[in-house]
C-alpha positions as a printed Julia matrix, in Angstrom:
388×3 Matrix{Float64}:
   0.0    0.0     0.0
   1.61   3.98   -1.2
  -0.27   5.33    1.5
  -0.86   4.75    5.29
  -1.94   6.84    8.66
   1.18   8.02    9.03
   0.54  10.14    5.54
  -2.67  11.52    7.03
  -1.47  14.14    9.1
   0.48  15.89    6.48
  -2.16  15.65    4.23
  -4.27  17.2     6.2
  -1.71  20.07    6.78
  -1.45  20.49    3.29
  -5.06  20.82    2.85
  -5.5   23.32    5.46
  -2.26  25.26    3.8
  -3.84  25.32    0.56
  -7.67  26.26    1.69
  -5.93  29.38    4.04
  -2.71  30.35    2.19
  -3.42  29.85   -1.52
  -7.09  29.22   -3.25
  -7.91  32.71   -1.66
  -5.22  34.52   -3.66
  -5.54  32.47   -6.87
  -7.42  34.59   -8.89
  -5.43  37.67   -7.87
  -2.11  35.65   -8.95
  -3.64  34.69  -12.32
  -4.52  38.08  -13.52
  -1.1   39.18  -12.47
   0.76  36.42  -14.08
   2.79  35.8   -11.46
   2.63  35.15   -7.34
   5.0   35.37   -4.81
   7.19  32.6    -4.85
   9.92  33.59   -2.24
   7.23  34.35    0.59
   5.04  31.31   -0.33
   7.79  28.96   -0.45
   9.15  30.17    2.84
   5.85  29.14    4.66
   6.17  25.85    2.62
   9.61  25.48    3.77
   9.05  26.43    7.45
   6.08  23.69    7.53
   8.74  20.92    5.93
   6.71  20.61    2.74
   9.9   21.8    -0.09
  11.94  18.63    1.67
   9.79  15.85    2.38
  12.14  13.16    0.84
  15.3   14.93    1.02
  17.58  14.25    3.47
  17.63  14.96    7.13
  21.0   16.53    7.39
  20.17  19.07    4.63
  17.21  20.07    6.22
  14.57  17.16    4.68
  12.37  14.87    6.3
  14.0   12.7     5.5
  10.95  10.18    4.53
  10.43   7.94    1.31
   8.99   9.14   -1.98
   5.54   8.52   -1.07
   5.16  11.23    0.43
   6.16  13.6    -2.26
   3.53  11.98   -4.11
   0.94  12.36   -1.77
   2.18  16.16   -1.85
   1.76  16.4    -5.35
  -1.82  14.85   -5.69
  -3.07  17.51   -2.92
  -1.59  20.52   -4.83
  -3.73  19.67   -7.84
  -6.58  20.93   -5.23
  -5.02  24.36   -6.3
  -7.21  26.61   -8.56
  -4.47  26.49  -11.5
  -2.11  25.06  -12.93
   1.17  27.21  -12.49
   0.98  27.2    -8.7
   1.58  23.67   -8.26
   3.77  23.64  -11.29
   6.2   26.02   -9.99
   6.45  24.06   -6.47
   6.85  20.7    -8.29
   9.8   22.51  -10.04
  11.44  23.32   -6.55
  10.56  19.81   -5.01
  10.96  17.64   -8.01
  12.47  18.5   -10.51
  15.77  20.91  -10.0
  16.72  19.47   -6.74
  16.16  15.21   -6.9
  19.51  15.33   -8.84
  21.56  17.51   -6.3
  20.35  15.48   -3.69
  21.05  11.85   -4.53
  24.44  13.39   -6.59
  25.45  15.99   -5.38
  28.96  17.21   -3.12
  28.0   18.01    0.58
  29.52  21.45   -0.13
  26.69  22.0    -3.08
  24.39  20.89   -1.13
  24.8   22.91    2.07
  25.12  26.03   -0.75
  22.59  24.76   -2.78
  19.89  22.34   -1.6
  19.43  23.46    2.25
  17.9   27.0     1.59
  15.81  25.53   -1.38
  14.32  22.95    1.49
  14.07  25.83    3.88
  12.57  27.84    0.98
  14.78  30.62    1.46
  15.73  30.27   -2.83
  13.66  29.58   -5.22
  15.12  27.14   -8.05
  14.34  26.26  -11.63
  15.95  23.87  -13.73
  17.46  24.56  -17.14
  16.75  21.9   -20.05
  15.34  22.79  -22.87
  16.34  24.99  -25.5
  14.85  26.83  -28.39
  16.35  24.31  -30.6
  16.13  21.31  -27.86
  12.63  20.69  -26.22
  11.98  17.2   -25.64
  15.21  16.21  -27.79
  17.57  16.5   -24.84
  20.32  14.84  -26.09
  20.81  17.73  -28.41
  21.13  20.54  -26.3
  23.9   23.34  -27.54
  24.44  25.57  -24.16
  28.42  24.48  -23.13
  29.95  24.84  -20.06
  33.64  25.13  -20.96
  36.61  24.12  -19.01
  38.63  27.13  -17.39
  41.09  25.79  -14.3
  39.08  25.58  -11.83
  35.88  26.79  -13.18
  33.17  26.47  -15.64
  32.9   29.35  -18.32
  28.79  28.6   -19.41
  27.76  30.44  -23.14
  24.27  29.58  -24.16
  20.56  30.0   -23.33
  17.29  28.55  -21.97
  13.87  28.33  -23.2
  10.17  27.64  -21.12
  12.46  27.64  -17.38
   9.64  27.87  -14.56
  10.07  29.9   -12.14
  13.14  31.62  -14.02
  12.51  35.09  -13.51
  12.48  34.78   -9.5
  14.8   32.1    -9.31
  17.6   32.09   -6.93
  19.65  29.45   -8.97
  18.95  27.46  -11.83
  19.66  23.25  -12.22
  21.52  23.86  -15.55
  22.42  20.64  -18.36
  25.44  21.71  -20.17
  27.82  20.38  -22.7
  31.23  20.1   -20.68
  32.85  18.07  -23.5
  33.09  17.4   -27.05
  31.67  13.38  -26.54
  29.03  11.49  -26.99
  26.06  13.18  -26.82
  24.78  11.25  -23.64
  28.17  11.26  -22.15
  28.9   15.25  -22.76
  26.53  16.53  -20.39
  26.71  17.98  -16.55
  24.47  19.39  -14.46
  25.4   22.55  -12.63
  24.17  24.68   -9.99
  23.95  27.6   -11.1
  23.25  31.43   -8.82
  21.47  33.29  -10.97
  22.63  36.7    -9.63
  26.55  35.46  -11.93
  28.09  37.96  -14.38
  26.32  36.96  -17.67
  23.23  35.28  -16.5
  20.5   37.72  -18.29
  16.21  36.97  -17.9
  15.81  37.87  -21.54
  11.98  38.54  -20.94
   9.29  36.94  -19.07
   7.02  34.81  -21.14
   3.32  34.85  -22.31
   1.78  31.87  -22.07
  -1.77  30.48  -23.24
  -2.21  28.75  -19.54
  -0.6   28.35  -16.27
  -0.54  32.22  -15.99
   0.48  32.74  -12.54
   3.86  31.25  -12.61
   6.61  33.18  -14.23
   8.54  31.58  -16.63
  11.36  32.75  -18.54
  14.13  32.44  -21.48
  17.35  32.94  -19.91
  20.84  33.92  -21.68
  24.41  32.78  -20.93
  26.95  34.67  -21.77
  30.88  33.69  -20.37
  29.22  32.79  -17.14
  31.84  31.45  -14.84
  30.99  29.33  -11.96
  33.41  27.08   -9.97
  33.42  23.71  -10.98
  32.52  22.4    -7.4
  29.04  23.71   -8.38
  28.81  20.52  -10.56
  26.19  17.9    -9.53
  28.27  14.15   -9.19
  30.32  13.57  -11.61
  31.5   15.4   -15.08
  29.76  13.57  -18.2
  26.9   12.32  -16.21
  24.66  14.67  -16.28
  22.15  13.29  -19.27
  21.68   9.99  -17.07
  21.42  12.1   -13.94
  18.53  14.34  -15.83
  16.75  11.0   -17.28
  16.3   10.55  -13.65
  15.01  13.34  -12.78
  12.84  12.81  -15.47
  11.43  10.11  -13.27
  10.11  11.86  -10.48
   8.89  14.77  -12.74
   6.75  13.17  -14.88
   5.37  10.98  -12.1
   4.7   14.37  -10.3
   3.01  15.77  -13.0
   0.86  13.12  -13.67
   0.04  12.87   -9.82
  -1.09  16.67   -9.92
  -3.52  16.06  -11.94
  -5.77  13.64   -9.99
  -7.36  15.98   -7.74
  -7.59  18.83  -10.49
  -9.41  16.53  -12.73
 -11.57  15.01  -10.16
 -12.49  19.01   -9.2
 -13.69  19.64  -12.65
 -15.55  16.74  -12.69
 -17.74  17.83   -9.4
 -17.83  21.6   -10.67
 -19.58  20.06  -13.52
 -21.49  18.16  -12.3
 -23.08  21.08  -10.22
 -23.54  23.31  -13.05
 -25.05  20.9   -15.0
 -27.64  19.81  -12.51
 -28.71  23.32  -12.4
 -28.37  24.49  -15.31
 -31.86  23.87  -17.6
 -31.96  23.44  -21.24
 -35.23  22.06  -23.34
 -37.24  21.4   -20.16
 -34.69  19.42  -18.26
 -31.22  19.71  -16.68
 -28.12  19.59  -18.59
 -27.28  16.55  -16.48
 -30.11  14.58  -17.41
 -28.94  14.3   -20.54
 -27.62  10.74  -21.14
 -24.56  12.0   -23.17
 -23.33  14.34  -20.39
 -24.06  12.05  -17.27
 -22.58   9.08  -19.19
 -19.17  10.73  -20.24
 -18.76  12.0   -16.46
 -18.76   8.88  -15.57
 -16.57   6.97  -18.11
 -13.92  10.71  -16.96
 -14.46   9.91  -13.29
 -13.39   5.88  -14.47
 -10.55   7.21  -16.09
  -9.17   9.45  -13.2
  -9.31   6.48  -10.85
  -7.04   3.84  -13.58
  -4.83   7.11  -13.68
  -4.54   7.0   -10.16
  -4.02   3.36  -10.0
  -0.94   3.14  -12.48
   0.34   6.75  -10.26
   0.17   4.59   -7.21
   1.75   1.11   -9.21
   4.65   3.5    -9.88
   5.19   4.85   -7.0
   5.02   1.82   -5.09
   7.88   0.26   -7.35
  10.05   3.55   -7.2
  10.05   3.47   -3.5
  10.72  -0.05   -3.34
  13.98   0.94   -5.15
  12.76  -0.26   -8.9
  13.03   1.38  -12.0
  10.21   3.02  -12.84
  11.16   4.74  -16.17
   8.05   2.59  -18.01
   5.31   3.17  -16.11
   6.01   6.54  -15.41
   6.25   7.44  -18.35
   2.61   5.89  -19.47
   1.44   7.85  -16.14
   2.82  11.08  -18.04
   1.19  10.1   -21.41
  -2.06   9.02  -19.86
  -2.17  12.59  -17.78
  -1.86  14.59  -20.6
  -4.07  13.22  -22.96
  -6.71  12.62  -20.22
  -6.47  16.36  -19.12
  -7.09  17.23  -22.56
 -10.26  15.13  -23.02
 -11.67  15.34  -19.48
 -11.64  19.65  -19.9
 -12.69  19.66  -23.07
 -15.66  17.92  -22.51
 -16.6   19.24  -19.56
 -15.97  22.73  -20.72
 -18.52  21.66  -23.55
 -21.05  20.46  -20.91
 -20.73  24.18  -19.83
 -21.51  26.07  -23.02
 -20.94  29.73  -23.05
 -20.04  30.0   -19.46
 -17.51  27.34  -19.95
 -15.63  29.71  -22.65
 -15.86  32.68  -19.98
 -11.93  33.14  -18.64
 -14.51  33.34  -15.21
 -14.87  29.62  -14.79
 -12.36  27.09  -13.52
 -13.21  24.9   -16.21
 -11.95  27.21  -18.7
  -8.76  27.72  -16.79
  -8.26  23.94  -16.39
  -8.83  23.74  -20.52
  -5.87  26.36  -20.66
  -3.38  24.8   -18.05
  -3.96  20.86  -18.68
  -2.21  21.45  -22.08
   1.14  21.9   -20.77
   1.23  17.92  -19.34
   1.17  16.85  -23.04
   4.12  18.66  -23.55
   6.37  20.01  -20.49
   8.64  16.83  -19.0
   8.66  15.13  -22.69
   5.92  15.73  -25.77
   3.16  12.99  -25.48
   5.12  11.17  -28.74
   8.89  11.32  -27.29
   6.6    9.0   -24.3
   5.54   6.73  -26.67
   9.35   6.65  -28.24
  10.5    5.51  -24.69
   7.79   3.18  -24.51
   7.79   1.55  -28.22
  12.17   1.49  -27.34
  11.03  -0.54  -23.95
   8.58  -2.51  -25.87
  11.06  -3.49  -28.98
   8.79  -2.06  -31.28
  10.61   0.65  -32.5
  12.26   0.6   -35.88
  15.62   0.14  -35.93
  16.1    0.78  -32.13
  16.14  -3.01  -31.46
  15.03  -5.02  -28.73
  15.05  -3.9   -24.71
  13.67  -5.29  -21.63
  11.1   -3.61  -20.15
C-alpha cells in the first residue's frame, strides 16, 4: 500500500495550507501572471513541505517518496495550474539530482535553503532548438582551471525570472552526446546570466517563466552535480520523479472539474430538463471519473515500485502520457457540458482547458513517451530489442 496513517497528518496540513494560504489569492495571482514565490515557499519550507524526501541533514524529512507523491496529488486541489507547477519545479524536478548526486559542499550552498525555501530554483533543459530532444542541447559549459565558463541559453524555465539558482544541463565536453553533459548549480545573480523577458503563455498564468541567456558565465566547478559527463543519465532521472509528479497533480484537479460540472449541470436547464439529465453528459462523467481512478491506479503502481527501489522509467512514463491526454479530453468535454459559461476566462473549467495542455508537452511531448515506450517494448524501428 503507497499510502498509510502516518501520511494523514500531512495531508491534512497540506489541505489546510492550501484552503488558508493559496485558493484565496488564486485569482489575484492569475490576472497578475505571477505570485509570490519567495514568501510562499518560505511558509512551505518552514512547515517541511519543499523537503519531504530529502535528506535529514540538509534540512529534509528525510521520509520515502511517497510522500512527495501524496504532496503532489493535494496541490492539484489548487485553482491552476502554475501554482503547483512552480512548487513541483522546486521539489521535483531541479533538486532530486543535487540530492542523490550531489557534493555536501553544493548541497549545504545549494539544496538546504531551497528545502528551507529561502531560494527559489528552476531547472534549465530545454532549448529553443532542444525541447523534448535533450540529447541535443547546444548551451556548453567550458573548461577554465578551476571553473566552468557557461555560453548559451534557456527556453520555457519555470520559475526563471524569480529564481535564486537554476539546475543547468550543459555540454562540458566534445563526446558522446549522452556522455557530454553535466548538471550545474547555477546562482542566478553570476556575471552573464540575463532573464531575456518573461514569457506569455496560453495557460498556467500565474507562474513566471522565462528564457534565460548565458553569456561567459563562470561558476566554480565544485558547483557541478556528481560527476563530469553524467549529467544526461542524472537528468533521465530526474525525469522520473517529474513526470510521475506531474501526472500525480492532476488527480485531484481533474476530479475538481468533474464535481464543478457536475453542479452546473444539474442546475443548469436546457429544453425542459437539466443539462445533467442528458444521457450523453451524465454518461461521459462517468466513463472521466473511471478514467481518473485507472490514472490513479498506475500513479500509485509506480510509486510503489520507485520506492521499493525499482526502475520506474516505463510506467512513469505511461502515467505522463495518460495525464496529458486525459487532461485534454476530461476539460474539453466538460468545458462543452458548460456552453458559453464554460468559454468565460470566469470559470475554472476554462482555466483547467488552458493549463492541462502543458502535461502533453512540459517533461517530454506525449510522442517522445511513446518513443520511450515503443524502445522498452522493442517495437521501435531500428532501435532493437530492450527489456522492459
Amino acid at each position: 500500500m503507497l499510502f498509510t496513517a502516518d501520511h494523514d497528518e500531512p495531508r491534512r496540513a497540506l489541505q489546510k495550507f492550501i484552503a488558508a494560504e493559496i485558493n484565496p489569492f488564486v485569482d489575484e495571482w492569475e490576472k497578475a501572471e505571477q505570485f509570490p514565490s519567495h514568501e510562499l515557499f518560505k511558509k512551505l519550507g518552514s512547515l517541511g513541505f519543499l523537503g519531504l524526501n530529502k535528506p535529514v541533514e540538509f534540512g529534509g524529512q528525510g521520509l520515502d517518496y511517497s510522500y512527495a507523491l501524496m504532496m503532489a496529488e493535494e496541490l492539484g486541489a489548487i485553482h491552476c495550474g502554475g501554482v503547483p507547477m512552480a512548487i513541483g519545479v522546486q521539489t521535483d524536478m531541479a533538486t532530486p539530482a543535487l540530492a542523490r548526486f550531489g557534493s555536501d559542499e553544493v548541497r549545504r550552498e545549494f539544496l538546504v535553503p531551497a528545502i528551507a525555501g529561502d531560494a527559489v530554483a528552476c531547472i534549465g533543459v530545454s532549448e529553443p532548438g532542444a525541447g523534448s530532444d535533450v540529447a541535443s542541447i547546444k548551451t556548453n559549459a567550458r573548461s577554465d582551471g578551476d571553473d566552468y565558463v557557461i555560453n548559451g541559453g534557456k527556453m520555457w524555465i519555470t520559475n526563471g525570472v524569480k529564481a535564486d539558482w537554476i539546475c543547468l544541463l550543459a555540454n562540458t565536453s566534445d563526446g558522446q552526446v549522452h556522455r557530454n553533459k553535466s548538471l550545474i548549480c547555477v546562482p542566478m545573480k553570476s556575471k552573464g546570466v540575463q532573464v531575456a523577458r518573461k514569457l506569455d503563455k496560453m495557460g498556467m498564468r500565474s507562474s513566471d517563466t522565462a528564457q534565460i541567456f548565458f553569456d561567459n558565465v563562470r561558476v566554480p566547478k565544485r558547483n557541478r552535480i556528481g560527476e563530469e559527463g553524467m549529467g544526461f543519465t542524472y537528468q533521465m532521472l530526474q525525469f522520473q520523479e517529474e513526470r510521475l509528479w506531474g501526472a500525480a497533480a492532476c488527480l485531484k484537479a481533474h476530479e475538481t472539474i468533474i464535481a464543478e460540472t457536475i453542479e452546473y449541470t444539474r442546475n443548469r436547464k436546457a429544453f425542459g430538463k437539466t443539462i445533467l439529465d442528458n444521457q450523453v453528459v451524465h454518461f461521459k462523467l462517468a466513463e472521466m471519473q473511471t478514467e481518473v481512478e485507472l490514472l490513479r491506479a498506475l500513479i500509485y503502481r509506480a510509486g510503489e515500485a520507485l520506492v521499493a527501489g525499482e526502475d520506474v522509467t516505463r510506467l512513469a512514463t505511461m502515467a505522463k502520457l495518460k495525464a496529458g491526454r486525459l487532461g485534454r479530453e476530461l476539460t474539453d468535454a466538460c468545458l462543452q457540458f458548460w456552453g458559453g459559461m464554460g468559454f468565460m476566462n470566469e470559470t475554472h473549467v476554462s482555466r483547467a482547458y488552458r493549463d492541462s495542455r502543458l502535461t502533453s508537452i512540459g517533461g517530454g511531448a506525449d510522442e517522445v513517451m511513446l518513443t520511450v515506450l515503443c524502445k522498452m517494448m522493442g517495437t521501435l524501428p531500428g532501435a532493437g530489442r530492450s527489456s522492459s
